[in-house]
PDB file of C-alpha atoms in Angstrom:
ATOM      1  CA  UNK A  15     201.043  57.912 -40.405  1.00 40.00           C
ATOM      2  CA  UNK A  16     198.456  56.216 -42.253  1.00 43.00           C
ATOM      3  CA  UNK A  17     199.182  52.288 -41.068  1.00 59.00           C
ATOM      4  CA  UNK A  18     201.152  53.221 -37.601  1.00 82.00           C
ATOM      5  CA  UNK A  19     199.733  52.635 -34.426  1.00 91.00           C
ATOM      6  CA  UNK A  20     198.619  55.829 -32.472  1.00 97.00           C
ATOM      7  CA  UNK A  21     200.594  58.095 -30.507  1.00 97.00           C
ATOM      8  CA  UNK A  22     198.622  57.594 -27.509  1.00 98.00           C
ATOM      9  CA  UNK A  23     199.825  54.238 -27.129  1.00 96.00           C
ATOM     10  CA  UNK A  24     196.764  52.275 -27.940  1.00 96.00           C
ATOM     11  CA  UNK A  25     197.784  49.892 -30.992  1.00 95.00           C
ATOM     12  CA  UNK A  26     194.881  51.205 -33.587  1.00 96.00           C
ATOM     13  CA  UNK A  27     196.139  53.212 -36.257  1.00 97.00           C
ATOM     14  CA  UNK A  28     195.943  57.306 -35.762  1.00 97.00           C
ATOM     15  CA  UNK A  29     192.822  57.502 -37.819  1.00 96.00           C
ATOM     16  CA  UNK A  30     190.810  55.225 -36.248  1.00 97.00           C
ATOM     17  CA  UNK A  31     191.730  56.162 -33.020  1.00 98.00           C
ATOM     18  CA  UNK A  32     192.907  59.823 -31.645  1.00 98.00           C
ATOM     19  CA  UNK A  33     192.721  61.228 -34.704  1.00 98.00           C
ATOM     20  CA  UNK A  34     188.998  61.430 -35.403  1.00 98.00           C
ATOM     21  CA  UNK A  35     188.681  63.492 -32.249  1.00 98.00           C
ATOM     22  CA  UNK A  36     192.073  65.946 -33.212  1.00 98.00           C
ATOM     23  CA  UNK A  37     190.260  66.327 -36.697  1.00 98.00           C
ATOM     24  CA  UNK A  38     186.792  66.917 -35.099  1.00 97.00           C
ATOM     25  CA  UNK A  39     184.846  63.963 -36.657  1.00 97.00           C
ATOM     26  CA  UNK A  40     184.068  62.751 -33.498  1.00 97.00           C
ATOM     27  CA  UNK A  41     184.240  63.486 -29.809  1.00 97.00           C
ATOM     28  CA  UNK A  42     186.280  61.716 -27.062  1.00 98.00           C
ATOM     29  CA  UNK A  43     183.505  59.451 -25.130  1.00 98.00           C
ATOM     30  CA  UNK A  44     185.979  59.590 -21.928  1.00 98.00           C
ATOM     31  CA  UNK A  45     188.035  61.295 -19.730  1.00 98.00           C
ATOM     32  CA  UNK A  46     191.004  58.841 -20.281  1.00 98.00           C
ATOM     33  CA  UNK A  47     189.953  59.175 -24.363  1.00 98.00           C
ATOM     34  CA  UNK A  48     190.870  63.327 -24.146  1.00 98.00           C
ATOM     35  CA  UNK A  49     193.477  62.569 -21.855  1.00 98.00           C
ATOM     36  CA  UNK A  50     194.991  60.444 -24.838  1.00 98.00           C
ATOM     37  CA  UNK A  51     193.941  62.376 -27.750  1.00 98.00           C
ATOM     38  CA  UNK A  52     195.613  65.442 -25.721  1.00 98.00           C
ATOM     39  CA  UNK A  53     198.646  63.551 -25.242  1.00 98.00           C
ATOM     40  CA  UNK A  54     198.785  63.334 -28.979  1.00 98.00           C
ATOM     41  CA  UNK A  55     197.764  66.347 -30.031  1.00 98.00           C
ATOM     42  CA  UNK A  56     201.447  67.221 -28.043  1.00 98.00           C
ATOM     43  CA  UNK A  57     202.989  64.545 -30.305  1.00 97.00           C
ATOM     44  CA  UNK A  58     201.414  66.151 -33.008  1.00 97.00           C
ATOM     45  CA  UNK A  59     201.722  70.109 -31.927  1.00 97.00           C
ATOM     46  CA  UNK A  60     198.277  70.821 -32.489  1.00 98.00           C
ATOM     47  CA  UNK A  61     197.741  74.053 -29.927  1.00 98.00           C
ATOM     48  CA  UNK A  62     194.289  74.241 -31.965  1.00 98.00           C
ATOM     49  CA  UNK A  63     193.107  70.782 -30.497  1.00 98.00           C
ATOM     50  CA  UNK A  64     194.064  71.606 -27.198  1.00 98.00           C
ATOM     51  CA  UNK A  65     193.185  74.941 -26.711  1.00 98.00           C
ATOM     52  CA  UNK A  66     189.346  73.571 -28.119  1.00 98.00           C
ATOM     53  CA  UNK A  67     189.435  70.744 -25.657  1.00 98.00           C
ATOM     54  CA  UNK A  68     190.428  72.712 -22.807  1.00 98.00           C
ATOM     55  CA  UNK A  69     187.832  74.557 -20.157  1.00 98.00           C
ATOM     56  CA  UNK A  70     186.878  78.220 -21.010  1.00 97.00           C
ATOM     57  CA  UNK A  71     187.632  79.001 -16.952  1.00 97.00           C
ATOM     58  CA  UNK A  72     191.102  77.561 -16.949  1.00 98.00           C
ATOM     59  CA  UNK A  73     192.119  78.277 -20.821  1.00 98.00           C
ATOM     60  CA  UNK A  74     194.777  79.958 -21.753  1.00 98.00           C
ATOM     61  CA  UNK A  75     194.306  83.068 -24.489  1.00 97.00           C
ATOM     62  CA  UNK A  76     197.388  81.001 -26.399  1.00 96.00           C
ATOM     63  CA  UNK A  77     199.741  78.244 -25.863  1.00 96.00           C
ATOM     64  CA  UNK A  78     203.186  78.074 -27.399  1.00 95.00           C
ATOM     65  CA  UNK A  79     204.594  74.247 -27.854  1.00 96.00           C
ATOM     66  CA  UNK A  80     208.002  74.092 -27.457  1.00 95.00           C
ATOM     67  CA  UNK A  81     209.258  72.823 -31.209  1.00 93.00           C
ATOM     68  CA  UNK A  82     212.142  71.028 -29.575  1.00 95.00           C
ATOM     69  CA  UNK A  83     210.084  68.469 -27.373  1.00 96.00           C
ATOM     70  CA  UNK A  84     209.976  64.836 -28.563  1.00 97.00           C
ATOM     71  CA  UNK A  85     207.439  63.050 -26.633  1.00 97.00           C
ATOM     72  CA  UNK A  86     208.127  59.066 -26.247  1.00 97.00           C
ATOM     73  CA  UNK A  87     205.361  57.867 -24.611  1.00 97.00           C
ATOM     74  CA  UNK A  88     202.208  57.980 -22.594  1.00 98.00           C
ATOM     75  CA  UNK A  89     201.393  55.579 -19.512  1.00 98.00           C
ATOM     76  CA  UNK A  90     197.809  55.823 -17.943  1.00 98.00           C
ATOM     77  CA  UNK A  91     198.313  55.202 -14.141  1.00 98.00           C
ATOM     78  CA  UNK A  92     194.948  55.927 -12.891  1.00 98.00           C
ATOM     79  CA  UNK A  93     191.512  56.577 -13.735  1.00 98.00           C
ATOM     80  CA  UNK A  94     189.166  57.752 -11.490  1.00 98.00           C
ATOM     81  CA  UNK A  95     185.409  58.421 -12.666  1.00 98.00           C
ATOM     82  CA  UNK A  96     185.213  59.881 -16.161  1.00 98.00           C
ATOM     83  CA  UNK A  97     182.813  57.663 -18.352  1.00 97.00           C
ATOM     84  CA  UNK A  98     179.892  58.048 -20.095  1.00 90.00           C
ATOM     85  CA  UNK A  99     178.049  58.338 -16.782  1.00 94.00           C
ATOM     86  CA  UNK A 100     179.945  60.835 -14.762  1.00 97.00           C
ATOM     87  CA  UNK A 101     180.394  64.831 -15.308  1.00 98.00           C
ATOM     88  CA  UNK A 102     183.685  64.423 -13.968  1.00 98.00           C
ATOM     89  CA  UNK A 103     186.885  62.492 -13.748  1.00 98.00           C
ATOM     90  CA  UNK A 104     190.602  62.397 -13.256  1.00 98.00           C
ATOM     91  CA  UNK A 105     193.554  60.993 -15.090  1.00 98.00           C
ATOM     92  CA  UNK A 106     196.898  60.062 -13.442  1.00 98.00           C
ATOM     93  CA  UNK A 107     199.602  59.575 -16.248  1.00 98.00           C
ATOM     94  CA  UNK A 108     203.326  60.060 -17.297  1.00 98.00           C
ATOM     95  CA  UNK A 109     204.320  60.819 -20.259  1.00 98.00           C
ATOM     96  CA  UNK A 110     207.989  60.796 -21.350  1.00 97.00           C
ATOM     97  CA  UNK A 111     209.813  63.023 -23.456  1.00 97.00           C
ATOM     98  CA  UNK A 112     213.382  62.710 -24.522  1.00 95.00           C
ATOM     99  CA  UNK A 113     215.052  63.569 -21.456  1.00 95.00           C
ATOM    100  CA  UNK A 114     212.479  63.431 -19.013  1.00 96.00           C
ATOM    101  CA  UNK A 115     208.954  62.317 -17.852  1.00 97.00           C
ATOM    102  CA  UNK A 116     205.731  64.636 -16.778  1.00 97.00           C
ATOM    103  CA  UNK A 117     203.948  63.327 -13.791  1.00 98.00           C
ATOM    104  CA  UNK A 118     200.580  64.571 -13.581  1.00 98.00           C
ATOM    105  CA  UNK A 119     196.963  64.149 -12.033  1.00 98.00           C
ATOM    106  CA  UNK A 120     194.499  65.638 -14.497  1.00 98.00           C
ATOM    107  CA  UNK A 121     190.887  66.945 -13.974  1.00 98.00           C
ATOM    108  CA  UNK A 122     188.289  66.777 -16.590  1.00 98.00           C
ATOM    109  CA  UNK A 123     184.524  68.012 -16.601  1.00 98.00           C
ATOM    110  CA  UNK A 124     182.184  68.183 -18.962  1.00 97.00           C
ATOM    111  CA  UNK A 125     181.368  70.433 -20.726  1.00 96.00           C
ATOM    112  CA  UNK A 126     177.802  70.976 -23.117  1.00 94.00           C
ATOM    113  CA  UNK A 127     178.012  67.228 -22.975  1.00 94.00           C
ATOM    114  CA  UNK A 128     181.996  67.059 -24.202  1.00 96.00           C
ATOM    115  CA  UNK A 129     184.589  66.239 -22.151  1.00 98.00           C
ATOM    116  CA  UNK A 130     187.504  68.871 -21.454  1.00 98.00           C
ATOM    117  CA  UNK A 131     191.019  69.597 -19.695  1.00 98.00           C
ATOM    118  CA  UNK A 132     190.238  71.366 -16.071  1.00 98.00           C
ATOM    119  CA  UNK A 133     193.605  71.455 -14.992  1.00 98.00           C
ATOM    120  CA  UNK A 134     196.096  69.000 -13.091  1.00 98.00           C
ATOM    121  CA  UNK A 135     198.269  68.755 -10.208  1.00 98.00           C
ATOM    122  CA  UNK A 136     202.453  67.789 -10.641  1.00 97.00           C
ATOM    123  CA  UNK A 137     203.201  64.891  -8.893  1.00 97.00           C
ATOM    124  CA  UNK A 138     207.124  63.225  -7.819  1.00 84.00           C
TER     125      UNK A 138
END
């Protein structure tokens, strides 16, 4: 995956983009950034990623991926605070799988000065 564009759906390659932040060399700078680098860690079934950027009230102890999901695609809708400036922020997105689509509003906070998954609401 050295030369293909990222997961997330932003055209840098996976290196350069979502996967400094799933290999710890650096942190996502944004809500929308974890959203994406989330999204991919998914792609990628990396429970270790998102378990780590998820926040110690609403973690789970473990999360099973389900092997036979192939996600397709991710599609920012909405932003909504969530920069450098804020402590907070939300993310409105769908993100397709083969068969379907997940429709969700997703909180972020921060976190010791890193940005993590609250939780999110299922939308139609």
């Amino acid at each position: 995956m050295t030369t293909r564009s990222c997961p997330c759906g932003l055209p840098e390659p996976y290196e350069k983009c979502c996967g400094r932040f799933l290999s710890g060399t650096a942190a996502a700078p944004t809500a929308e950034a974890l959203m994406r680098s989330r999204y991919t860690a998914f792609v990628r079934r990396d429970p270790v990623y998102l378990l780590r950027t998820w926040h110690p009230r609403t973690r789970p102890a473990r999360l099973d991926l389900d092997p036979g999901t192939r996600w397709s695609g991710l599609e920012i809708l909405d932003t909504a605070d969530g920069s450098a400036f804020h402590s907070t922020g939300t993310v409105t997105f769908r993100a397709s799988y083969r068969g379907g689509s997940l429709h969700e509003r997703s909180r972020f906070q921060r976190v010791d000065g890193a940005w993590v998954y609250v939780d999110g609401e299922f939308l139609a």
